[in-house]
Short mmCIF file of C-alpha atoms and ligand atoms in Angstrom, two decimals:
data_model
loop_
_atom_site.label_atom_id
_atom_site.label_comp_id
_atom_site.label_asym_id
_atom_site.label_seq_id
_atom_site.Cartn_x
_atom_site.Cartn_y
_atom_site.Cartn_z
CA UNK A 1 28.11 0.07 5.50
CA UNK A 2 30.47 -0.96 2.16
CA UNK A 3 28.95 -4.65 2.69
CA UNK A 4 25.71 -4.00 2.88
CA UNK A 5 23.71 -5.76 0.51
CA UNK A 6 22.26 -2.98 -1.94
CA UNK A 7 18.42 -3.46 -3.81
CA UNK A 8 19.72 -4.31 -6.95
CA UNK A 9 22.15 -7.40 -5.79
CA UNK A 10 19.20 -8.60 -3.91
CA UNK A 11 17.04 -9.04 -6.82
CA UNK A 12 19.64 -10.21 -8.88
CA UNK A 13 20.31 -13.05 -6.60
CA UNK A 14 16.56 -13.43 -6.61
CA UNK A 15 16.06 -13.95 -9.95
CA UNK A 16 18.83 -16.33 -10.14
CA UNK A 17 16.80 -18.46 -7.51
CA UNK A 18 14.13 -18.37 -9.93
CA UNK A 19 13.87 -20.81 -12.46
CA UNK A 20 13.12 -19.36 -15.81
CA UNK A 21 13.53 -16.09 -14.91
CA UNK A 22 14.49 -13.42 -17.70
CA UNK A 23 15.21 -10.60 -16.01
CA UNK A 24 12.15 -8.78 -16.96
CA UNK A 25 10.83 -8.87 -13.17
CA UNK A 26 14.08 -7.53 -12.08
CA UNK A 27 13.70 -4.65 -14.66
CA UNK A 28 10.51 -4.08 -13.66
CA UNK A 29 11.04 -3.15 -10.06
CA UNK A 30 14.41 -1.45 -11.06
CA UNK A 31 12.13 1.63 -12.73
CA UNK A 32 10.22 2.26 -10.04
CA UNK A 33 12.84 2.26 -7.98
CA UNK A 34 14.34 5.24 -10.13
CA UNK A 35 10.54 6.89 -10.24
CA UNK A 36 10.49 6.18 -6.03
CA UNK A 37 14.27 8.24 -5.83
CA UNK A 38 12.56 10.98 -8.14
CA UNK A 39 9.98 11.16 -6.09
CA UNK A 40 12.02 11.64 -2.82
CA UNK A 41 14.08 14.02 -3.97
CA UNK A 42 10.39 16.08 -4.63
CA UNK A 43 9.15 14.73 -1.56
CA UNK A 44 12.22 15.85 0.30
CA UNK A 45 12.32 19.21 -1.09
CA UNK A 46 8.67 20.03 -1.21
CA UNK A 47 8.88 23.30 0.99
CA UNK A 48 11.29 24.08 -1.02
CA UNK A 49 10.10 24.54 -4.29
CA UNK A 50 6.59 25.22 -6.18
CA UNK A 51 5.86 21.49 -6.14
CA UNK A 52 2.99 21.81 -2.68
CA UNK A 53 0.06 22.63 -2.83
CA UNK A 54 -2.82 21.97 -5.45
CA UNK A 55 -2.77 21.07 -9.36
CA UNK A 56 -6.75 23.31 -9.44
CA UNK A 57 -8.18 19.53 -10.47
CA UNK A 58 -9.49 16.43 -8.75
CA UNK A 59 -8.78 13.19 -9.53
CA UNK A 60 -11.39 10.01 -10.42
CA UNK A 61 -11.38 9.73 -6.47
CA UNK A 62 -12.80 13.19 -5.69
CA UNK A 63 -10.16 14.67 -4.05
CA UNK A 64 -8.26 17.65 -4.56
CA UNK A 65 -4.79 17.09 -6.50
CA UNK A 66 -1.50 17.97 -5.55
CA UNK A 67 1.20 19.32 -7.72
CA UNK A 68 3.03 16.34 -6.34
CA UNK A 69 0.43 13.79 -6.82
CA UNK A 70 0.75 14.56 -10.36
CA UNK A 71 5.21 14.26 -10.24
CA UNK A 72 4.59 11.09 -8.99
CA UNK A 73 2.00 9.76 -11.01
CA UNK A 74 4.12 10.92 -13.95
CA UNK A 75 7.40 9.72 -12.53
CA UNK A 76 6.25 6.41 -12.29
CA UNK A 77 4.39 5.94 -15.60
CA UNK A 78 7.19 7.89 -17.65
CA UNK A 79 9.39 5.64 -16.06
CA UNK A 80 7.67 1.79 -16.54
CA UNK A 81 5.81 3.05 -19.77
CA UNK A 82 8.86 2.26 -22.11
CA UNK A 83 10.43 -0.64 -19.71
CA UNK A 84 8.95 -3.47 -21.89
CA UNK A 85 7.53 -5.13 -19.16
CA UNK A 86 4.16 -3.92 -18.56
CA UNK A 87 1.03 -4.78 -20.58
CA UNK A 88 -1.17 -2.10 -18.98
CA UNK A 89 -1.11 -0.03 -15.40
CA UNK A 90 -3.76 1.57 -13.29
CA UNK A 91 -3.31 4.13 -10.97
CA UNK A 92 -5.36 5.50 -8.11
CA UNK A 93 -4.95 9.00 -9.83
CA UNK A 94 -5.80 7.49 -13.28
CA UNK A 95 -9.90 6.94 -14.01
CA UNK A 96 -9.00 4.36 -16.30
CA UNK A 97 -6.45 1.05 -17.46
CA UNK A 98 -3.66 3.30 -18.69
CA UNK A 99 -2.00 1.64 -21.88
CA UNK A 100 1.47 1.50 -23.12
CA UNK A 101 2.18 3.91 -25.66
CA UNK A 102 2.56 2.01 -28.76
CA UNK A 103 5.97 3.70 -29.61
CA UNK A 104 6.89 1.12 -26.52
CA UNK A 105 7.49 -2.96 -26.67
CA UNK A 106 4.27 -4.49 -24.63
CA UNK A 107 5.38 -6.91 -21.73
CA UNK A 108 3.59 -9.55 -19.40
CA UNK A 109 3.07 -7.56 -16.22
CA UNK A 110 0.72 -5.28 -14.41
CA UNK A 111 1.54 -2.72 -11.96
CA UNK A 112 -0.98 -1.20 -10.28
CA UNK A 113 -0.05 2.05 -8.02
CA UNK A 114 -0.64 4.61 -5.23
CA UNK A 115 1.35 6.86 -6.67
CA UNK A 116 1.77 9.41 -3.52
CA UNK A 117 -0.77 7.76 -0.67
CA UNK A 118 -1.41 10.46 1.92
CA UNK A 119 -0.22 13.42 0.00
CA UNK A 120 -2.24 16.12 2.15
CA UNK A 121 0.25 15.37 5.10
CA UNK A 122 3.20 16.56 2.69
CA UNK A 123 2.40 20.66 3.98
CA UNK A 124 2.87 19.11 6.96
CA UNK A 125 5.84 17.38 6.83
CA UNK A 126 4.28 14.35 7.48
CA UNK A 127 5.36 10.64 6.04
CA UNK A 128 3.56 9.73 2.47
CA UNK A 129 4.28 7.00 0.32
CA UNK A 130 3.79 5.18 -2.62
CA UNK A 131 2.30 1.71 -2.85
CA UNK A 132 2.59 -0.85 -5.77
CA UNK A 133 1.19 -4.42 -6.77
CA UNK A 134 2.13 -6.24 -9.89
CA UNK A 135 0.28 -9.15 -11.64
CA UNK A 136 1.04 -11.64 -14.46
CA UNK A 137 -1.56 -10.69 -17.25
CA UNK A 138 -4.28 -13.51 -17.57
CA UNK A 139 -5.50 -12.85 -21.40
CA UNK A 140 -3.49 -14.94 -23.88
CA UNK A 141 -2.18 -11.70 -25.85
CA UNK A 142 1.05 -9.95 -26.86
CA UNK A 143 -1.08 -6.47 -27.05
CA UNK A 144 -2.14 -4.04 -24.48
CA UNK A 145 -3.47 -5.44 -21.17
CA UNK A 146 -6.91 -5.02 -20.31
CA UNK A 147 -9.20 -4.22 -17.01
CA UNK A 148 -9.51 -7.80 -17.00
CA UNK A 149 -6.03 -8.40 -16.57
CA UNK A 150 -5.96 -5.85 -13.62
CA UNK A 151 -8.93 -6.84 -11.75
CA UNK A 152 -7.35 -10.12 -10.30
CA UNK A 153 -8.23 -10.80 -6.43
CA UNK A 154 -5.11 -10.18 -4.34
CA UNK A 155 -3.79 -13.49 -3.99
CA UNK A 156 -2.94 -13.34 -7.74
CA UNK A 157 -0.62 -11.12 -7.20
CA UNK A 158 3.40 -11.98 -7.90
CA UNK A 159 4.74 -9.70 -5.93
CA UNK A 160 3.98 -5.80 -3.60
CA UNK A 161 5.49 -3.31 -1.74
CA UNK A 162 5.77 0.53 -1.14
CA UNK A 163 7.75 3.12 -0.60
CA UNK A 164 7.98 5.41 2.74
CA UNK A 165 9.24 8.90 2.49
CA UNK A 166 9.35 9.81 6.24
CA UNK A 167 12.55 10.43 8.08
CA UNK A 168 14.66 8.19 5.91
CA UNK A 169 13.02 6.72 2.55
CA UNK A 170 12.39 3.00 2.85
CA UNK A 171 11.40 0.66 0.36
CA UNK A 172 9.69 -2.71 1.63
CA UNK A 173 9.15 -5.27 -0.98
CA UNK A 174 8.02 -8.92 -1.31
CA UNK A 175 7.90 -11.03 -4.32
CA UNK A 176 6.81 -14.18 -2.68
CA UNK A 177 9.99 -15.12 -0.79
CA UNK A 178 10.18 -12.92 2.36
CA UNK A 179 9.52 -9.17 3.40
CA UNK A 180 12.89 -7.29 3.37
CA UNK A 181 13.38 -3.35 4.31
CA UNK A 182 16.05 -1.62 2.00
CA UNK A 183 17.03 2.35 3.29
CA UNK A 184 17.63 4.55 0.31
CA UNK A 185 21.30 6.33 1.40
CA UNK A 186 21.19 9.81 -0.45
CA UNK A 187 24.86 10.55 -0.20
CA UNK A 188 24.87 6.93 -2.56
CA UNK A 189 21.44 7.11 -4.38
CA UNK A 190 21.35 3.32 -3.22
CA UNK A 191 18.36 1.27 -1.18
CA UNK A 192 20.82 -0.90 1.49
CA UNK A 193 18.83 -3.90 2.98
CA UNK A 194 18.57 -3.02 6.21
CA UNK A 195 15.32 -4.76 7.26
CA UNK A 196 15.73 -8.83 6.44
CA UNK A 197 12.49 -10.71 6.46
CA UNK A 198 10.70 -8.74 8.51
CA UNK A 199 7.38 -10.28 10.66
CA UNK A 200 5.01 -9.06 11.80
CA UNK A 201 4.59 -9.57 15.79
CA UNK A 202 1.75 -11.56 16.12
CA UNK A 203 -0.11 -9.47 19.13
CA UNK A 204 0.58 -5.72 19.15
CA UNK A 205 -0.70 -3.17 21.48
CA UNK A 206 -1.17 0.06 18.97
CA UNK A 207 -4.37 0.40 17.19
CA UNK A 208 -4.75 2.64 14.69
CA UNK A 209 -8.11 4.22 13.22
CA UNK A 210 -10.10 7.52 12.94
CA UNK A 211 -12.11 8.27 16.24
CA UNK A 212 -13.14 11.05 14.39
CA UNK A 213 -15.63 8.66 12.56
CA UNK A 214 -16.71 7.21 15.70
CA UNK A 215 -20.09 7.71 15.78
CA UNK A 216 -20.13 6.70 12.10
CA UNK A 217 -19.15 3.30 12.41
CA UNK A 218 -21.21 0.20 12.85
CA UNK A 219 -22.19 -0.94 16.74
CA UNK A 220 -20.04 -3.69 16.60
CA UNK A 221 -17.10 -1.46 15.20
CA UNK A 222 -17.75 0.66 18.37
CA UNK A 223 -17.55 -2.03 20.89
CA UNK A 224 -14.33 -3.22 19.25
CA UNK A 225 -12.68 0.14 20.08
CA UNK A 226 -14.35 0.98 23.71
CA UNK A 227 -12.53 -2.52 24.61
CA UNK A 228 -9.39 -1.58 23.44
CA UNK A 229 -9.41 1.51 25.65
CA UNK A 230 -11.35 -0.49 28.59
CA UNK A 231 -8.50 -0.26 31.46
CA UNK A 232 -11.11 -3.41 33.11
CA UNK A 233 -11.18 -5.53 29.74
CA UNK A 234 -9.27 -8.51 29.38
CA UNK A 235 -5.91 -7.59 27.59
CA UNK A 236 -2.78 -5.92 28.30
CA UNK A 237 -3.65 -2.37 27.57
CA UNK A 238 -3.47 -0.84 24.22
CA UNK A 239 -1.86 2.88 23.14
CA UNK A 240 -3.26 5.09 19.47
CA UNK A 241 -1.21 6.18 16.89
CA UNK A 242 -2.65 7.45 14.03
CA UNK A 243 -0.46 9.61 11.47
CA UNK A 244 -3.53 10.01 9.01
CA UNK A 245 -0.94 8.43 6.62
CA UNK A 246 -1.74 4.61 5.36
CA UNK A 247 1.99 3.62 5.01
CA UNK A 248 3.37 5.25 8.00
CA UNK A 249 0.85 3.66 9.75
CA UNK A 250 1.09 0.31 8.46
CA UNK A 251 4.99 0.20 8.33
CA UNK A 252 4.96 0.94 12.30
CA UNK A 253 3.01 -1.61 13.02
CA UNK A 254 4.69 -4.00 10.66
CA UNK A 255 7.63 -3.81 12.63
CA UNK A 256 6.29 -3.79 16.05
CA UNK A 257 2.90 -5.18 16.07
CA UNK A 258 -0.58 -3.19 15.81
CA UNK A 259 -3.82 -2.97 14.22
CA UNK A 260 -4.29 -0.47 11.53
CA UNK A 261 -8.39 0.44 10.57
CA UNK A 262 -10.38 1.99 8.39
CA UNK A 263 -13.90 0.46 8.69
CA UNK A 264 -16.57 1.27 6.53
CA UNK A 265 -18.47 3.98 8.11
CA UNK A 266 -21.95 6.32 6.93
CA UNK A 267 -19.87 9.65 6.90
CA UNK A 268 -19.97 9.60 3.00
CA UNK A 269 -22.56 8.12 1.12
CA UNK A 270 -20.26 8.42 -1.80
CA UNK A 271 -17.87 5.71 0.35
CA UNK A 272 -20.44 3.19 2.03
CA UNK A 273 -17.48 1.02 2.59
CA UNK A 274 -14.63 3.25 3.43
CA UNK A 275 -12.23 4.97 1.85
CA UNK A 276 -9.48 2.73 1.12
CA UNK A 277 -9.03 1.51 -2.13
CA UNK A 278 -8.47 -2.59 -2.60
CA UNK A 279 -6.32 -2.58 -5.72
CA UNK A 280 -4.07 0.00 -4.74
CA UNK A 281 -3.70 0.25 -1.21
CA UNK A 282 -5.68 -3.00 0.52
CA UNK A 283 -4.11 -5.79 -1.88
CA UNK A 284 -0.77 -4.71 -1.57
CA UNK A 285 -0.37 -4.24 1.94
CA UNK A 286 -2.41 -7.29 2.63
CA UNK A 287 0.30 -9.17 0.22
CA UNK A 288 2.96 -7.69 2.14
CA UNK A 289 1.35 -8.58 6.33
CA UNK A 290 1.13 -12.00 5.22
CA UNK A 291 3.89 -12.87 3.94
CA UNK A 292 5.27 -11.30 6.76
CA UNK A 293 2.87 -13.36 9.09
CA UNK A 294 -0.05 -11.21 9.45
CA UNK A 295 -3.54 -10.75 8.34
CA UNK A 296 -5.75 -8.18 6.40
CA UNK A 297 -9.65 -8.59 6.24
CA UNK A 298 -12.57 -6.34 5.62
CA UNK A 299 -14.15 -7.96 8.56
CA UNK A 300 -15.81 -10.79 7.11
CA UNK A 301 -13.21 -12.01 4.74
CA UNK A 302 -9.69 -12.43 3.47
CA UNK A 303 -8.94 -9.17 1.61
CA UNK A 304 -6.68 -10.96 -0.96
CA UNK A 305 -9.87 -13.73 -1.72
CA UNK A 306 -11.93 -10.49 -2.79
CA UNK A 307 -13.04 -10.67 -6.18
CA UNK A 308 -12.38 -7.34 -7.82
CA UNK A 309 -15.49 -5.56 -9.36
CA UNK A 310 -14.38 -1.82 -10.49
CA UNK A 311 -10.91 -0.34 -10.85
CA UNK A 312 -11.42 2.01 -7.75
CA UNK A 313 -13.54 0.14 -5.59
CA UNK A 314 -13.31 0.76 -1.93
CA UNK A 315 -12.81 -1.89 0.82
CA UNK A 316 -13.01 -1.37 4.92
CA UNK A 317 -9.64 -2.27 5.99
CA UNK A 318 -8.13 -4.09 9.10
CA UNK A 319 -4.56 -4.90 8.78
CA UNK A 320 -1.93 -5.77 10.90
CA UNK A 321 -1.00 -8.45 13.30
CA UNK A 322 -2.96 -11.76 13.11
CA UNK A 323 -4.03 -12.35 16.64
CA UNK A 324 -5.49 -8.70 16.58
CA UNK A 325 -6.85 -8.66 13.20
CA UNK A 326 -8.65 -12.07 14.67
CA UNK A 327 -10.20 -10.41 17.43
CA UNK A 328 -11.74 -7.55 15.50
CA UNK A 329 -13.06 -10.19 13.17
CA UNK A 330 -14.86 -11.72 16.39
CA UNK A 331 -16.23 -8.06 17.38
CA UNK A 332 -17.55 -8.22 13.71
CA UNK A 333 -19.02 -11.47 13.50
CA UNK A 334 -20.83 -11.22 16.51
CA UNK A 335 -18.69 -13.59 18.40
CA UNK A 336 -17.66 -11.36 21.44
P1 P6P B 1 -8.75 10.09 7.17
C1 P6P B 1 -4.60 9.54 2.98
O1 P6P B 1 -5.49 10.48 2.40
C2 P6P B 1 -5.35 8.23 3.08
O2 P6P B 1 -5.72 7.79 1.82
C3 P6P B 1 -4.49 7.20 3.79
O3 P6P B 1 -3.14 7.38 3.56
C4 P6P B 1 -4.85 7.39 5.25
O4 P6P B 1 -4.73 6.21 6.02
C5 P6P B 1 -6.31 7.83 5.18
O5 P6P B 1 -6.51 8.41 3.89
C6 P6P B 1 -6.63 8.86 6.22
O6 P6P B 1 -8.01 9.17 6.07
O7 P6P B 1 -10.21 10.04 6.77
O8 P6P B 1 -8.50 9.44 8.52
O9 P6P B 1 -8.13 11.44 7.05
#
C-alpha cells in the first residue's frame, strides 16, 4: 500500500513524457478529481442526508432532477470554472455551452461531462458515475469557447474517463497513452493505481441491454439478441447483466469482456435513436474501449468518426469488446 503509485504522481510523470507540456492538463484533471471526491462523499452518504430524491425541475433532457444531480453538476463546474484551463464546458444537465465566468482566466480546453450518469439507481444503492471528455479548442481565440469548439467528433478528443461510485470509487482515465484504474482510499483521500493499462478482452460472454425494449427494437436488433440466448447457436453461451447504470455496466465489461447496448428503439418518439447521449456518455467511453482495445459503434459506424450536430444529441450505443461489437455490426448490416 505506501508504494503504490497515487493519481497525482501518475500524471506528473505523464506530463513530463510530454513534450511541451505546461502543466495545465495536469491541473485540469486535478479539479475534477477534487469535484469526483466531493461527489463521493454525497454519493456515499446519500441515505444519509437530504441530498436523494428530486430538485421539483427537469433538466434539458426531460428527466426528473435529483438533488444530487445538481451537487454534482455544481461540484464540478465550481470546481474547473476558476482552474484557468477551460475555454467553455457543457454538461448533460446544462441546455447550453456554459462559459467561464469572466472574474476567471480563460484556458485552451473543453470538458464536457455526465455529471452523475444513472442517478435514479442512487435510492437504490446502486453504482452511478460521472463521465468526462476534454478537447483542445479549435477557434483561434483567447476568449470564451464556443459550441463549435465542443462539437468535435470523438476522435478529437485528448483525453476521457469517468468516475464509478459503487463499492469502492474508481477513477479510469486515458489521455492517449494507456487505460489505468486508480481506487480512491477514503481513510487517505488519495486515487492509488490499482488497475495498469487495462484491455479489454477481446470476446466476452455478458451482454448487456434492456429486454424491456424488446419489442421496440429493430428486427435485426432482435435476432442479434435471440442468438445470444440460442443454447443451439454457434458460440459459447452468453450470461445478462444489466445494472440500469451506463458506467457500472461498461466498467464490468471493460475488465472482463462483454457487450454493453442501447440500440435505438420506437419506445419514445422524443429518442428515435436511443437514449444515450454521444458527447457525454458515447464519446468518452468509446475513447476509453479503444484505447483499451475495444470498439464502440452505433451499428453502422465508428462512434468517435460521428460528426456532432447538437449539444445533446442521442446515439444507439454498442460498446465493449471488439470481436462482439463486430458481430452485432454483422446482425446490423444484414450480414448474418
Ligand atoms: P433504461 C441512466 O439513466 C442511463 O442514462 C444510463 O446510465 C443507463 O445505461 C441507462 O440510462 C438505463 O436506461 O432505459 O434501461 O432504464
Amino acid at each position: 500500500m505506501l508504494g503504490r503509485t497515487t493519481v497525482t504522481q501518475h500524471l506528473l510523470l505523464t506530463q513530463t513524457e510530454v513534450s511541451g507540456a505546461t502543466g495545465t492538463f495536469t491541473r485540469l484533471i486535478n479539479e475534477l478529481i477534487v469535484a469526483a471526491k466531493l461527489i463521493s462523499r454525497e454519493v456515499n452518504k446519500a441515505g444519509l442526508n437530504d441530498i436523494i430524491g428530486y430538485a421539483g425541475r427537469e433538466n434539458v433532457q426531460g428527466e426528473a432532477v435529483r438533488k444530487l444531480d445538481d451537487f454534482s453538476n455544481d461540484a464540478i463546474i465550481r470546481r474547473l470554472q476558476s482552474s484557468g484551463v477551460l475555454c467553455a464546458m457543457a454538461s448533460e444537465e446544462v441546455a447550453d455551452v456554459i462559459e467561464i465566468p469572466r472574474n476567471y482566466p480563460v484556458g485552451d480546453y473543453l470538458l464536457i461531462f455526465d455529471p452523475l450518469d444513472g442517478s435514479s439507481n442512487i435510492d437504490v444503492n446502486v453504482s452511478v458515475g460521472t463521465i468526462f471528455s476534454v478537447l483542445h479548442r479549435t477557434t483561434d481565440s483567447c476568449d470564451q469557447g464556443t459550441l463549435e469548439d465542443i462539437l468535435q467528433p470523438g476522435y478529437k478528443q485528448v483525453a476521457a474517463g469517468y468516475f464509478v461510485y459503487g463499492s469502492s470509487t474508481i477513477m479510469v482515465f486515458c489521455a492517449g497513452n494507456g487505460v489505468h484504474g486508480f481506487t480512491l482510499d477514503p481513510s487517505i483521500g488519495e486515487f492509488l493505481l490499482s488497475h495498469e493499462n487495462m484491455k479489454i478482452p477481446e470476446w466476452g460472454n455478458t451482454f448487456s441491454i434492456n429486454e424491456g425494449n424488446y419489442y421496440y427494437w429493430s428486427e435485426d436488433m432482435r435476432r442479434y439478441i435471440d442468438y445470444l440466448k440460442d443454447p443451439k447457436a454457434d458460440h459459447r453461451g452468453y450470461t445478462s447483466r444489466y445494472v440500469g447504470s451506463l458506467v457500472a455496466d461498461f466498467h464490468r465489461n471493460l475488465i472482463h469482456g462483454g457487450i454493453f447496448l442501447y440500440p435505438a428503439d420506437t419506445k419514445d418518439p422524443r429518442k428515435p435513436h436511443g437514449k444515450l447521449r454521444l458527447m457525454c456518455e458515447a464519446n468518452p467511453l468509446a475513447y476509453i474501449v479503444e484505447h483499451a482495445g475495444g470498439s464502440a459503434s452505433d451499428g453502422t459506424q465508428r462512434i468517435m468518426n460521428i460528426i456532432p450536430e447538437e449539444l445533446h444529441q442521442r446515439v444507439p450505443l454498442i460498446i465493449g469488446s471488439k470481436e462482439e461489437v463486430r458481430i452485432v455490426e454483422e446482425f446490423i448490416q444484414g450480414k448474418r
